[in-house]
CSV table of N, CA and C in Angstrom, one decimal:
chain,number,residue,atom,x,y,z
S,1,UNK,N,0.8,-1.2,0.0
S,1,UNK,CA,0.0,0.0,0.0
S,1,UNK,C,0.9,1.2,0.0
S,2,UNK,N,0.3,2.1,-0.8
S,2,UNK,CA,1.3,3.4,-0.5
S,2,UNK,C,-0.2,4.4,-0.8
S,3,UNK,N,0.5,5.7,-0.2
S,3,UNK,CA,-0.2,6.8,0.1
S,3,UNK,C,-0.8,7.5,-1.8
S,4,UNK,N,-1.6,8.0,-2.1
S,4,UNK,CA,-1.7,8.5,-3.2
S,4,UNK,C,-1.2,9.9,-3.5
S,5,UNK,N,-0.6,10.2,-4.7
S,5,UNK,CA,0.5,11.3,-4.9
S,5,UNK,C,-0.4,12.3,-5.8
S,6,UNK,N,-0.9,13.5,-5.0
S,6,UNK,CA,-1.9,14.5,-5.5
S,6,UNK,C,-0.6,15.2,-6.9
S,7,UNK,N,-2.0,15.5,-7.8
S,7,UNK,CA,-1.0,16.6,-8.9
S,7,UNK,C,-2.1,17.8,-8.8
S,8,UNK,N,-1.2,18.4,-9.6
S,8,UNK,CA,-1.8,19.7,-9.8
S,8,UNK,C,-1.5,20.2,-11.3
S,9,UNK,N,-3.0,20.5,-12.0
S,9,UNK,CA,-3.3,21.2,-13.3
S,9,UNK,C,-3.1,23.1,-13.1
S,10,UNK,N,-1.8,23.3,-13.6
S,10,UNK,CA,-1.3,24.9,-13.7
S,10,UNK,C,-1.6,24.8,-15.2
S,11,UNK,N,-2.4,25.7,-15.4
S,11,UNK,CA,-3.1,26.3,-16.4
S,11,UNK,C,-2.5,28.0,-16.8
S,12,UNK,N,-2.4,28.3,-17.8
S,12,UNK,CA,-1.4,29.2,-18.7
S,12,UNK,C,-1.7,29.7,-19.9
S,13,UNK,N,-1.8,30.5,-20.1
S,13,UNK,CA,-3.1,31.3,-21.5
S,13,UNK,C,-1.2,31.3,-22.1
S,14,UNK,N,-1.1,31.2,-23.3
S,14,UNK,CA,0.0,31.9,-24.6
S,14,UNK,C,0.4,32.7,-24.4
S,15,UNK,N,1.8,33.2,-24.1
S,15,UNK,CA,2.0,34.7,-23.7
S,15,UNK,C,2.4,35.4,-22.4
S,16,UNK,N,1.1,34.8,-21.7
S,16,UNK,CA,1.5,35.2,-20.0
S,16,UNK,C,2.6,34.4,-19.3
S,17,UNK,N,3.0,35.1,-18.7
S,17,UNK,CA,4.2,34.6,-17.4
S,17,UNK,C,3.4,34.5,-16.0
S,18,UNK,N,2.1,34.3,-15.8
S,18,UNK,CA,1.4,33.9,-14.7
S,18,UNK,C,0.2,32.5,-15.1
S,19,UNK,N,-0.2,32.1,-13.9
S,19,UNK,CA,-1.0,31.1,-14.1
S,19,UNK,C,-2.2,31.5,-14.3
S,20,UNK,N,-3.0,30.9,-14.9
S,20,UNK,CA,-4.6,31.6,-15.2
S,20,UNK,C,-5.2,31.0,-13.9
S,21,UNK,N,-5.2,29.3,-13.5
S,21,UNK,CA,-5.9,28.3,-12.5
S,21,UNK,C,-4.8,27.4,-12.0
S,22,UNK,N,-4.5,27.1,-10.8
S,22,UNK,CA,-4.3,25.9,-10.5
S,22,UNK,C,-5.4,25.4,-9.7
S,23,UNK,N,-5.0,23.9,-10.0
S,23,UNK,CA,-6.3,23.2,-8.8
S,23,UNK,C,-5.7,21.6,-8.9
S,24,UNK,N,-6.0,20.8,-7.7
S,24,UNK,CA,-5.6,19.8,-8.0
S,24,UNK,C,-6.5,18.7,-9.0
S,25,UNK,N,-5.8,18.2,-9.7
S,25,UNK,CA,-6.2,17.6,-10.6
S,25,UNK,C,-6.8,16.6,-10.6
S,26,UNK,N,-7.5,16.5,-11.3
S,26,UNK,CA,-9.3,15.1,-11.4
S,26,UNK,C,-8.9,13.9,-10.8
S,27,UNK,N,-7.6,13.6,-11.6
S,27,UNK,CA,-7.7,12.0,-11.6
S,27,UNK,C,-6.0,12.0,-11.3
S,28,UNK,N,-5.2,10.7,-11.0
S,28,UNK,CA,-4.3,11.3,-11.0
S,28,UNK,C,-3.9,9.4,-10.0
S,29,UNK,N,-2.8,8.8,-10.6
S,29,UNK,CA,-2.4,7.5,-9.6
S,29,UNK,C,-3.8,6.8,-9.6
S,30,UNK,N,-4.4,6.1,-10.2
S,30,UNK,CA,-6.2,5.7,-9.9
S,30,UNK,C,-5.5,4.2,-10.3
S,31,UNK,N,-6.5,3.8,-9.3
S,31,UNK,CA,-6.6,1.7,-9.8
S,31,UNK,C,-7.4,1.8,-11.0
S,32,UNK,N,-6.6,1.4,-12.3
S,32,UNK,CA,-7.5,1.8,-13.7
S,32,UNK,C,-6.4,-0.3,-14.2
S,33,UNK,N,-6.4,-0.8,-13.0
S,33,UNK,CA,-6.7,-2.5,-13.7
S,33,UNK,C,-7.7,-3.2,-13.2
S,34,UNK,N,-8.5,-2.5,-13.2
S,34,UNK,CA,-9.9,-3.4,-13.5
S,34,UNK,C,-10.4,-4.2,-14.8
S,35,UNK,N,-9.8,-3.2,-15.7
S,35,UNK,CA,-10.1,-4.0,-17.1
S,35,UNK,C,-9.1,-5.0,-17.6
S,36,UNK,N,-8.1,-5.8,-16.9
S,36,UNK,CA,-7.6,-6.7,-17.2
S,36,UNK,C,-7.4,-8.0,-16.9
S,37,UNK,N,-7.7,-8.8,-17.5
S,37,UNK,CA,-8.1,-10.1,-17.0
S,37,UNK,C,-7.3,-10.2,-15.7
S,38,UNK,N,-8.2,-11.0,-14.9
S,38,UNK,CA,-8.2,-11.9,-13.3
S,38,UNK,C,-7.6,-10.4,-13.0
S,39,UNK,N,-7.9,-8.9,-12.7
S,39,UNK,CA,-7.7,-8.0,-12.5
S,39,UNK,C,-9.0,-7.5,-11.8
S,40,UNK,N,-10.1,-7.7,-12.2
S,40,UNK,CA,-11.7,-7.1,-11.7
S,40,UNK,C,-11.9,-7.0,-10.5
S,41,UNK,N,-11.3,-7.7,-9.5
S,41,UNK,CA,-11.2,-7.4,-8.1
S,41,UNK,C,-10.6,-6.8,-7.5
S,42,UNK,N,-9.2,-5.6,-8.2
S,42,UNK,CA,-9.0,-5.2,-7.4
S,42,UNK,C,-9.6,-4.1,-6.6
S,43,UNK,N,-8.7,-3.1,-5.3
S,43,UNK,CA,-9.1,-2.4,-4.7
S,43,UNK,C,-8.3,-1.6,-4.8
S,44,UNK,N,-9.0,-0.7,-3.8
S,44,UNK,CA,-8.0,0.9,-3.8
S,44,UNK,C,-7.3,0.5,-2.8
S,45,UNK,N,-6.0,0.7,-2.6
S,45,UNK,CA,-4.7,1.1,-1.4
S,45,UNK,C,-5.8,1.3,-0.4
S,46,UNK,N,-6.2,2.5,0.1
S,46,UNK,CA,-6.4,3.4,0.6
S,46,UNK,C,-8.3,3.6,1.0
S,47,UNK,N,-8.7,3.6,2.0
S,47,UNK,CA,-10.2,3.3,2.2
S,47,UNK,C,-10.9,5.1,2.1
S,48,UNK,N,-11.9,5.0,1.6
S,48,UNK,CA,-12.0,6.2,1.9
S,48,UNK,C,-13.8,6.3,2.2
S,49,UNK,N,-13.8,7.0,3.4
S,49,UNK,CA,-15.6,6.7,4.0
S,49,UNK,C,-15.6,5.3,4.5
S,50,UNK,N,-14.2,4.7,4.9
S,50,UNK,CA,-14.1,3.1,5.2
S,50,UNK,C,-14.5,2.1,4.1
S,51,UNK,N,-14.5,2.3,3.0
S,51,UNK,CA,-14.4,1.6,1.6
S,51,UNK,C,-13.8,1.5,0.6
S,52,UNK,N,-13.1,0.4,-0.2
S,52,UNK,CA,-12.3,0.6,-0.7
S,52,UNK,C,-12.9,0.1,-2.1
S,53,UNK,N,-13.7,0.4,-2.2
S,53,UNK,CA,-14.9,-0.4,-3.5
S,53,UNK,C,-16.3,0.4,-3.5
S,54,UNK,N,-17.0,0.6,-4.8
S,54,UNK,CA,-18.4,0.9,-4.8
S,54,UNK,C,-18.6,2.0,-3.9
S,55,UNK,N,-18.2,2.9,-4.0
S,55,UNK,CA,-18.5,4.0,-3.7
S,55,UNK,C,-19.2,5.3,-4.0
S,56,UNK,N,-20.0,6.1,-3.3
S,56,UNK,CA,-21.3,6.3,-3.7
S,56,UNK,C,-20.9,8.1,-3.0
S,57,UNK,N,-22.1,8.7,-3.9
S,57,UNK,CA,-22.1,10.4,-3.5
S,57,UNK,C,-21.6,10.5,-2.4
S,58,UNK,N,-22.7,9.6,-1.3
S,58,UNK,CA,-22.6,10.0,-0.1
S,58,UNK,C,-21.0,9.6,0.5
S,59,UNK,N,-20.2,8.7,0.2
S,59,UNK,CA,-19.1,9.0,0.4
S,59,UNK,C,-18.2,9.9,0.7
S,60,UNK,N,-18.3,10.2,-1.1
S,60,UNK,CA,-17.3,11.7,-1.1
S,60,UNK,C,-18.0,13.0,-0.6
S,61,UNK,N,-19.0,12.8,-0.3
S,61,UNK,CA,-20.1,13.8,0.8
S,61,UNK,C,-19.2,14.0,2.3
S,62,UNK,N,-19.5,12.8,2.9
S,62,UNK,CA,-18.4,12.4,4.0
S,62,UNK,C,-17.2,12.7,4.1
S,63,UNK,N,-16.5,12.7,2.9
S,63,UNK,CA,-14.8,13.0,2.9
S,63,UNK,C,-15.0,14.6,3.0
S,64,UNK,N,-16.4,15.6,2.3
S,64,UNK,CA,-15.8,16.5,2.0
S,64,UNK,C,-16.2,17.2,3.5
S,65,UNK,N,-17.6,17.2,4.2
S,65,UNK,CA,-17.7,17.0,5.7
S,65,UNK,C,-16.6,17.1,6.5
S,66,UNK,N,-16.1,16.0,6.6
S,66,UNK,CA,-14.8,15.7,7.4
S,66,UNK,C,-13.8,16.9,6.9
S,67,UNK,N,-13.5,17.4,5.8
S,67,UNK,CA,-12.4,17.9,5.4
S,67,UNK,C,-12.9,19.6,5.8
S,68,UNK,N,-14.0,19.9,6.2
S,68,UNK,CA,-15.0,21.3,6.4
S,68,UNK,C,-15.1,22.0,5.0
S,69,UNK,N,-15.4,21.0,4.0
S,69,UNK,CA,-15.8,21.5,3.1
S,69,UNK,C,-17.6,21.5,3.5
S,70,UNK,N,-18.2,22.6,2.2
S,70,UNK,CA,-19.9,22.8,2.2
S,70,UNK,C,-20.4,21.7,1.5
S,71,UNK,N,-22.0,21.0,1.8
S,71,UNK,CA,-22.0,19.8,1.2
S,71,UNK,C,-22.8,20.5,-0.2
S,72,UNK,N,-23.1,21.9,-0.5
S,72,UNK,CA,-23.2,22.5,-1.7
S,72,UNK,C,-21.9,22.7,-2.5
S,73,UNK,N,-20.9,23.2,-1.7
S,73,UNK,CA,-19.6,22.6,-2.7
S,73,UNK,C,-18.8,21.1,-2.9
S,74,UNK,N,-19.3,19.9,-2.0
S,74,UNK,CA,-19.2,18.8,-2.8
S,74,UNK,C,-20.0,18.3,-3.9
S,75,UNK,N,-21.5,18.5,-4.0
S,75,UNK,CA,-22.4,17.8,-4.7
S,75,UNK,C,-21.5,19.0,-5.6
S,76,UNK,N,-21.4,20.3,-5.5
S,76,UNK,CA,-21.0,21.0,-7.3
S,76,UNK,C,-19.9,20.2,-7.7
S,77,UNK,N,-18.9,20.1,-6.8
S,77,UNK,CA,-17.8,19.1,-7.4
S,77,UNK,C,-18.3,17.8,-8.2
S,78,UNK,N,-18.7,17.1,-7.0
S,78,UNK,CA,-19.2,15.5,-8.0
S,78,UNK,C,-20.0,15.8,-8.8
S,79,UNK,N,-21.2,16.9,-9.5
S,79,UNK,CA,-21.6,16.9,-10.4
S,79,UNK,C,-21.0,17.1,-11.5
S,80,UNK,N,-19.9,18.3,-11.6
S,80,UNK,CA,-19.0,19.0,-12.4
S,80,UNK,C,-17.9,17.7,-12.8
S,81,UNK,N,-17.8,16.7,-12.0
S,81,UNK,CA,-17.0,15.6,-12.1
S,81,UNK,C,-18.0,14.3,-13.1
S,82,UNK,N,-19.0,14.3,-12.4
S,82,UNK,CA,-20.0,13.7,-13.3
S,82,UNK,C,-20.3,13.5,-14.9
S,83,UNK,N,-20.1,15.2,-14.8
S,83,UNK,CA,-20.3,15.4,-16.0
S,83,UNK,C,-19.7,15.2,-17.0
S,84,UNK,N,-18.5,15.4,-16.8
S,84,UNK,CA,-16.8,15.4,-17.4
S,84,UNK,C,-17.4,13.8,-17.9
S,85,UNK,N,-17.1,12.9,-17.3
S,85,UNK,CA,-17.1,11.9,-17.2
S,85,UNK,C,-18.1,11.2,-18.3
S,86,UNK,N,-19.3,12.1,-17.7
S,86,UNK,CA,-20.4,11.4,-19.5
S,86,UNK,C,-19.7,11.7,-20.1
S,87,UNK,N,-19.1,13.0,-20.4
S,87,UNK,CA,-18.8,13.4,-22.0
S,87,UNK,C,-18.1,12.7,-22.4
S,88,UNK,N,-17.0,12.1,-21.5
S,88,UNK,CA,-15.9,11.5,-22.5
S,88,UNK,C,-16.4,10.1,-22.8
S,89,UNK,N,-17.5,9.7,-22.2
S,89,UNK,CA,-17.9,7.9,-22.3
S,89,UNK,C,-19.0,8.2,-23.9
S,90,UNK,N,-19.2,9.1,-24.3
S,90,UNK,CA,-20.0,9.5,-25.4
S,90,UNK,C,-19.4,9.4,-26.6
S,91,UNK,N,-19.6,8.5,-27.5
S,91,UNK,CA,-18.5,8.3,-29.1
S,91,UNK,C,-18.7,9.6,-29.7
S,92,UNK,N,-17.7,9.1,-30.3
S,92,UNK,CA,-17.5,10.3,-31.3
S,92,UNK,C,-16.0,11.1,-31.7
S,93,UNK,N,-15.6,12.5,-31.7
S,93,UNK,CA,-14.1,13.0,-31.5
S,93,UNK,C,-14.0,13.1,-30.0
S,94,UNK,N,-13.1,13.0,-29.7
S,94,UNK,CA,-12.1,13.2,-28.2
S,94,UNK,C,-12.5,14.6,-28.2
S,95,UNK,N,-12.8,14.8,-27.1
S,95,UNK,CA,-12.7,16.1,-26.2
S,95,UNK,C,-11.3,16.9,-26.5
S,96,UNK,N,-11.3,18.2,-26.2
S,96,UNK,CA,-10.4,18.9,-26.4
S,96,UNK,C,-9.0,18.4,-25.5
S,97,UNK,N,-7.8,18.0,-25.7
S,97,UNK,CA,-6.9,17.8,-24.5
S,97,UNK,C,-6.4,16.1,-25.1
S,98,UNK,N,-7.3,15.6,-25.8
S,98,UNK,CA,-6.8,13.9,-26.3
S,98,UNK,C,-7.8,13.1,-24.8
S,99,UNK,N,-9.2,14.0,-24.3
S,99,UNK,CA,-9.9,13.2,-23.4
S,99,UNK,C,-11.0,12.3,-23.8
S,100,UNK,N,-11.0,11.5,-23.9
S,100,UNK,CA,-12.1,10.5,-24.3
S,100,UNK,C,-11.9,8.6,-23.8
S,101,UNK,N,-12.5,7.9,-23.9
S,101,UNK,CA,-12.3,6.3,-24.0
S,101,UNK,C,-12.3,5.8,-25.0
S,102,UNK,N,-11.2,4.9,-25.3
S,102,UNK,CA,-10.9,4.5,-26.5
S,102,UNK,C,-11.8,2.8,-26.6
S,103,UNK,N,-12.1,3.1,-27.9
S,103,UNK,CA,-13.3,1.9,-28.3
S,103,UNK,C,-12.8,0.4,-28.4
S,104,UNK,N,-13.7,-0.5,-28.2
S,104,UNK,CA,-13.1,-1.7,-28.3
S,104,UNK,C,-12.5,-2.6,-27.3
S,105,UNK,N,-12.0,-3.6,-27.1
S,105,UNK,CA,-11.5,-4.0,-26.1
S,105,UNK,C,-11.7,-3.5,-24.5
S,106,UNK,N,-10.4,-3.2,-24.1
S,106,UNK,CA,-10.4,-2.7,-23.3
S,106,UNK,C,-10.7,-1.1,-22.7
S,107,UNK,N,-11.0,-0.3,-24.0
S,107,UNK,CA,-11.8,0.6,-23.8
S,107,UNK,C,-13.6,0.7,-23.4
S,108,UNK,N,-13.9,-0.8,-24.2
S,108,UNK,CA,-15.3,-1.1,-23.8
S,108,UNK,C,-15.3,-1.4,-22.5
S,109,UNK,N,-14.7,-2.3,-21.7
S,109,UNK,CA,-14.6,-2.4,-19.9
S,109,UNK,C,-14.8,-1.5,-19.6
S,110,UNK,N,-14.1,0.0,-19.9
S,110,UNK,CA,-14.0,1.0,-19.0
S,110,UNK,C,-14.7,2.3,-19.1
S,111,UNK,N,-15.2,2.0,-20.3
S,111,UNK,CA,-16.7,2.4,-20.8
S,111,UNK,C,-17.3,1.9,-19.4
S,112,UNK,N,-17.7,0.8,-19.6
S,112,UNK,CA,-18.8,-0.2,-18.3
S,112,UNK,C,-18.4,0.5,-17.3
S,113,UNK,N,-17.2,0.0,-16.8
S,113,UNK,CA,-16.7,0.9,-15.5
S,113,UNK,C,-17.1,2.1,-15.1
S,114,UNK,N,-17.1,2.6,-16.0
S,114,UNK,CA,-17.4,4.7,-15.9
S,114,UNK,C,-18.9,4.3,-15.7
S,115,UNK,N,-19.5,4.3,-16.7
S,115,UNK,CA,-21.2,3.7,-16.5
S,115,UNK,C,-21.5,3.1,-15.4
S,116,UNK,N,-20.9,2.5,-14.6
S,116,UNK,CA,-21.3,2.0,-13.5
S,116,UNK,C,-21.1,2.8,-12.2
S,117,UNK,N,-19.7,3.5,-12.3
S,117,UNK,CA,-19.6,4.4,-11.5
S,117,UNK,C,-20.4,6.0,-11.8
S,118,UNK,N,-20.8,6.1,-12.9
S,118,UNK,CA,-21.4,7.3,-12.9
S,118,UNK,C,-22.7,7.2,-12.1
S,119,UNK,N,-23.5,6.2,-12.3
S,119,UNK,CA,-24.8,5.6,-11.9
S,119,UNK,C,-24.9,6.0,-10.1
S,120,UNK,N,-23.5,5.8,-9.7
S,120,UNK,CA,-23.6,5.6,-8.4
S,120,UNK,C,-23.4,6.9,-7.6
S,121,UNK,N,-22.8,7.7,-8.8
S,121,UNK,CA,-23.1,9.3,-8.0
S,121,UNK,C,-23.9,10.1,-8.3
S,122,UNK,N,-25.0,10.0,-9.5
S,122,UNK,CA,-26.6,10.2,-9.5
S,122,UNK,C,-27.5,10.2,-8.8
């Protein structure tokens, strides 16, 4: 087990010598072998709301609570995260940035995966 290693998206318009946004970043170190054979069980390192699987709004509701965040600025987070998320499980061109899931194989798993996890913070 090891601890997870937060990043951060510094954001930069053409030109400027300052940042427009930082914030830490979406996704970042994630258990993404699920879609590999005799892989489907794994877990996360790390429990969070005491769960390391199937994890649901109220969860990250919990985490954001505990952390003294507003539970109006969690639900905007996991919505705004939500959302992101449909977009890129939707065919078609990649989102701006090279963001999308790639078709077929093991992009169809994780298609499933996203769809299943989206469902659960609905």
């Amino acid at each position: 087990m090891h601890l997870k290693n937060p990043a951060l998206l510094k954001i930069v318009e053409p030109g400027s010598d300052t940042f427009a946004s930082v914030r830490v970043a979406p996704l970042y170190d994630a258990v993404t072998t699920r879609v590999f054979p005799r892989l489907a069980r794994d877990r996360m390192a790390l429990k969070l709301n005491g769960k390391d699987d199937r994890l649901r709004r109220a969860d990250f509701k919990a985490l954001a609570a505990t952390a003294g965040l507003r539970a109006a600025d969690a639900d905007a987070a996991i919505d705004e995260l939500a959302s992101a998320l449909a977009r890129a499980r939707r065919p078609g061109p990649r989102a701006a940035g090279g963001a999308g899931l790639a078709r077929g194989g093991r992009g169809a798993a994780m298609r499933a995966l996203v769809k299943e996890r989206l469902e659960s913070l609905t």
